[in-house]
Tab-separated table of C-alpha atoms in Angstrom:
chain	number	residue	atom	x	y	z
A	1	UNK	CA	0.000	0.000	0.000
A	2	UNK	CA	2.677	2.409	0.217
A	3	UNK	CA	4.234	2.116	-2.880
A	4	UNK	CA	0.359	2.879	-4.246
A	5	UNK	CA	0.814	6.265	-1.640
A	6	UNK	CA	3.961	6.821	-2.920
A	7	UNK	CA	2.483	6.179	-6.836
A	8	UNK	CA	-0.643	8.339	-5.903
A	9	UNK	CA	1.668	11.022	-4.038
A	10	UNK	CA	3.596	11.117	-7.146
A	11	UNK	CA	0.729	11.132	-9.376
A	12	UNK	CA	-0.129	14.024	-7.407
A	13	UNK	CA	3.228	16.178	-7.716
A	14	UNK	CA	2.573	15.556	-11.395
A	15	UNK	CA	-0.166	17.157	-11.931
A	16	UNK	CA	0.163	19.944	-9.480
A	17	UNK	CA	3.294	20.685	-11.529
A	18	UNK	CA	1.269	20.477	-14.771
A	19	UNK	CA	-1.720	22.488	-13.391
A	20	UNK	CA	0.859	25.041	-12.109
A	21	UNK	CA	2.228	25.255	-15.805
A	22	UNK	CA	-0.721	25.200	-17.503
A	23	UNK	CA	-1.580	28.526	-15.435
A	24	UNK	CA	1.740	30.167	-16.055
A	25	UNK	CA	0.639	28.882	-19.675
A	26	UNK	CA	-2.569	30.683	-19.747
A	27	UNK	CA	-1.765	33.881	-17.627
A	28	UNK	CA	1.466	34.038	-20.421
A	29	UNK	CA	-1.491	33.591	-23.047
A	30	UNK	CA	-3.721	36.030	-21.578
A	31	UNK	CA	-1.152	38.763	-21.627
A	32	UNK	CA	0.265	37.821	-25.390
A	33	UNK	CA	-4.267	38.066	-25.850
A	34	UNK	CA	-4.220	40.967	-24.232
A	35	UNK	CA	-1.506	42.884	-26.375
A	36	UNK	CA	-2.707	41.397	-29.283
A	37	UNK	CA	-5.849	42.931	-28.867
A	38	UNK	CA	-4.271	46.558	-28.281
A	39	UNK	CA	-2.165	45.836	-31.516
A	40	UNK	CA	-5.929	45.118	-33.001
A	41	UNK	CA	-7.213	48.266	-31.696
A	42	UNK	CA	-4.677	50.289	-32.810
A	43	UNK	CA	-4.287	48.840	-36.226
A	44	UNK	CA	-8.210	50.109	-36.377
A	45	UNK	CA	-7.257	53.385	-35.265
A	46	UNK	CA	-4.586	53.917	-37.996
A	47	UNK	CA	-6.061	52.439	-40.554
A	48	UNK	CA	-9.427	54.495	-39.332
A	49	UNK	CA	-7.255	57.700	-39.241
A	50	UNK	CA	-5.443	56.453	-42.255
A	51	UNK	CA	-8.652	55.971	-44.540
A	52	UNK	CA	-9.857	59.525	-42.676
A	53	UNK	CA	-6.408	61.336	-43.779
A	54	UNK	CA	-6.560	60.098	-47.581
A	55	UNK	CA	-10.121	61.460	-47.600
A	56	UNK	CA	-8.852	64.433	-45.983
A	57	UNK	CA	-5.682	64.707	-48.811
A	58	UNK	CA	-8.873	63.152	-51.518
A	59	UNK	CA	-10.609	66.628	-50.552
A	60	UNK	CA	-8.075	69.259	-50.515
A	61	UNK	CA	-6.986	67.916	-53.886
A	62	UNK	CA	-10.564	67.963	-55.004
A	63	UNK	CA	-10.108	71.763	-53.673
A	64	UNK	CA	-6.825	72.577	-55.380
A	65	UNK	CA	-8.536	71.189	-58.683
A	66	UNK	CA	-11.532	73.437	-58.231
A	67	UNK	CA	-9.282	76.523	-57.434
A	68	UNK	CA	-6.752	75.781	-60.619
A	69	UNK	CA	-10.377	75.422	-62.863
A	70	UNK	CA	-11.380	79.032	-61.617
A	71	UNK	CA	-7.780	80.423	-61.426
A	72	UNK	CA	-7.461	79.517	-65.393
A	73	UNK	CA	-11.068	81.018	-65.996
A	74	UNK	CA	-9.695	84.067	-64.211
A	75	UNK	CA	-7.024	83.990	-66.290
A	76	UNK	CA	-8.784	83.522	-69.068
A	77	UNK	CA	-11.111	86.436	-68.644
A	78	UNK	CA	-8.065	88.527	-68.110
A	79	UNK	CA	-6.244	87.778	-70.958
A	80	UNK	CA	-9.593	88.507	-73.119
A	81	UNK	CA	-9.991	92.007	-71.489
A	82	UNK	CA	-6.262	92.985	-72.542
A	83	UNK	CA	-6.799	91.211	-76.212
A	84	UNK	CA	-10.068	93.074	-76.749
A	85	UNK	CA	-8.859	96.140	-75.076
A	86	UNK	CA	-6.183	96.543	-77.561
A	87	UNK	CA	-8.658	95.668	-80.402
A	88	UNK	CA	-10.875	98.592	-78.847
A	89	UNK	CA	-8.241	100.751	-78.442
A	90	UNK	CA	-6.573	100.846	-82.259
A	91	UNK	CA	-10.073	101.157	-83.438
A	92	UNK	CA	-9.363	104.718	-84.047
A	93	UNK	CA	-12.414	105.595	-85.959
A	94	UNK	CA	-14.548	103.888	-83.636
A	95	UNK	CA	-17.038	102.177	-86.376
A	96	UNK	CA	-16.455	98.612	-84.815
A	97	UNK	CA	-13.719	97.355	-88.015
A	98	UNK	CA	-10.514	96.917	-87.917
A	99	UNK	CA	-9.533	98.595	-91.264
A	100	UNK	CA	-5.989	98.725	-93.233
A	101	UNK	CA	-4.964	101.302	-91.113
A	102	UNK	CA	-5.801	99.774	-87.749
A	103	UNK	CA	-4.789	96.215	-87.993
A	104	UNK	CA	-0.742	96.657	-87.881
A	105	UNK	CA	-1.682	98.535	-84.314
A	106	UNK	CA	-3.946	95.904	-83.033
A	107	UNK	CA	-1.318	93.523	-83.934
A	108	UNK	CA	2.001	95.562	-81.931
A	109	UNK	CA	-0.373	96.198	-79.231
A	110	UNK	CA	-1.002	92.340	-78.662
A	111	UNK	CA	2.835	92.145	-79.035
A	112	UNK	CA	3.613	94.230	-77.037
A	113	UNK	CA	1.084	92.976	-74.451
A	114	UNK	CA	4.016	90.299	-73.739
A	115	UNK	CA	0.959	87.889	-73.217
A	116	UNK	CA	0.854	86.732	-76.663
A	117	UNK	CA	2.643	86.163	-79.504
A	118	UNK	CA	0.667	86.754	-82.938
A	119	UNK	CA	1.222	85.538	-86.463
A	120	UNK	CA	1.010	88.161	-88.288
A	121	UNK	CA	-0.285	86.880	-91.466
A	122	UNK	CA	-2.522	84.644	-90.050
A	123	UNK	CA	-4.547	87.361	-88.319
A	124	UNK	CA	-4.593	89.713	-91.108
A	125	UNK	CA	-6.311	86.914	-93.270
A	126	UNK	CA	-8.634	86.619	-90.585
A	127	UNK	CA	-9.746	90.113	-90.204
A	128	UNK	CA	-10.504	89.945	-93.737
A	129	UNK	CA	-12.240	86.738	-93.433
A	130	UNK	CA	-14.471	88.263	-90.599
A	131	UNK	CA	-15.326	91.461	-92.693
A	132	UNK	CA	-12.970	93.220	-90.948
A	133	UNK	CA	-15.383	93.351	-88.422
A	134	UNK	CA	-14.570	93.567	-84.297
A	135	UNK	CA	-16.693	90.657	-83.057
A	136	UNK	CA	-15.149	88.535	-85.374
A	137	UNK	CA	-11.563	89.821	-84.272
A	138	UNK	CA	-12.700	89.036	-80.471
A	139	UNK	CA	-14.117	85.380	-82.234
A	140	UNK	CA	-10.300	84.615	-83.067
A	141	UNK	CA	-9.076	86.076	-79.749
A	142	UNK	CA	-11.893	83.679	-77.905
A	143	UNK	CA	-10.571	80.409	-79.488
A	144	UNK	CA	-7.044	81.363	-78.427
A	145	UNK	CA	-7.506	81.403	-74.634
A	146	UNK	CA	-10.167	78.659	-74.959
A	147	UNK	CA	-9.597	75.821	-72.597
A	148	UNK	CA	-9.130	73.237	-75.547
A	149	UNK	CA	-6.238	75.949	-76.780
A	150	UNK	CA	-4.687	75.074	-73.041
A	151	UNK	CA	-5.062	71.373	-73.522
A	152	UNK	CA	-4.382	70.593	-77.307
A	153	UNK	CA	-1.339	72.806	-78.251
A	154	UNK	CA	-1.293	73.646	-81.703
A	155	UNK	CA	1.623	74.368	-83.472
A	156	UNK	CA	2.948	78.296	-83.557
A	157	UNK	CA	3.189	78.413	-87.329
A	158	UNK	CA	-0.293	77.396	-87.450
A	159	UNK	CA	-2.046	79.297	-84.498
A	160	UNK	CA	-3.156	83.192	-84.832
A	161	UNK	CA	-2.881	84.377	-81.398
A	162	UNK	CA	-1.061	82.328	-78.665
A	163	UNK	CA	-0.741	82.505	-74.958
A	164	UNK	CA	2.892	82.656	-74.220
């Protein structure tokens, strides 16, 4: 009977040994839980905070693109007002044509402008196309600073008026 004690007493160590690992087992996988779960929580916030920044950066370029569109139109509108300016301004005679007389004027004045450059041939044969007349002249100017002029760059030789 007392090598059965002895076998049970043993029996006993055993498994107060195992029991005592299994805790150091769990509270060791409780903690390793524990900061996985943290890691979890702040892989949400980043990622959260992450998705909320590109929407943020999403926006302000949205904003940028928006502010370049009416910066250009700006421009745009500018660069009319000087062209039709100086068309105004050589019309000497004031009866809305750009005769012989006016048209070398017109064209040094959008020279000189240093906005534009001007082919000189071009835009005399397109005076004449348009009668000679002013809102034909501001016609050509129009389809120079037109957006598609900005985005489909036509060749100098081949353009009448040109944004430098």
């Amino acid at each position: 009977m007392d090598q059965n004690s002895s076998d049970l007493d043993q029996e006993l160590c055993n498994r107060k040994m195992k029991n005592e690992k299994l805790k150091r087992t769990i509270r060791r996988l409780e903690k390793e839980t524990t900061g996985l779960e943290q890691t979890e929580k702040a892989l949400h916030m980043v990622t959260g905070h992450a998705h909320q920044n590109i929407q943020a950066l999403q926006n302000m370029v949205d904003e940028q693109k928006s502010l370049l569109r009416k910066l250009q139109e700006d421009r745009r509108g500018e660069l009319m007002f000087i062209l039709m300016s100086e068309i105004v301004k050589q019309d000497k005679d004031g009866n809305f044509k750009i005769d012989d007389s006016e048209v070398n004027g017109v064209i040094e004045g959008i020279r000189a402008s240093g906005l534009f450059g001007v082919n000189e041939k071009l835009f005399k044969a397109a005076v004449r196309k348009h009668d000679r007349q002013i809102k034909g002249v501001c016609e050509i100017c129009r389809s120079a600073i037109s957006p598609q002029s900005e985005d489909h760059k036509v060749d100098e030789k081949n353009q009448i008026i040109w944004i430098k």
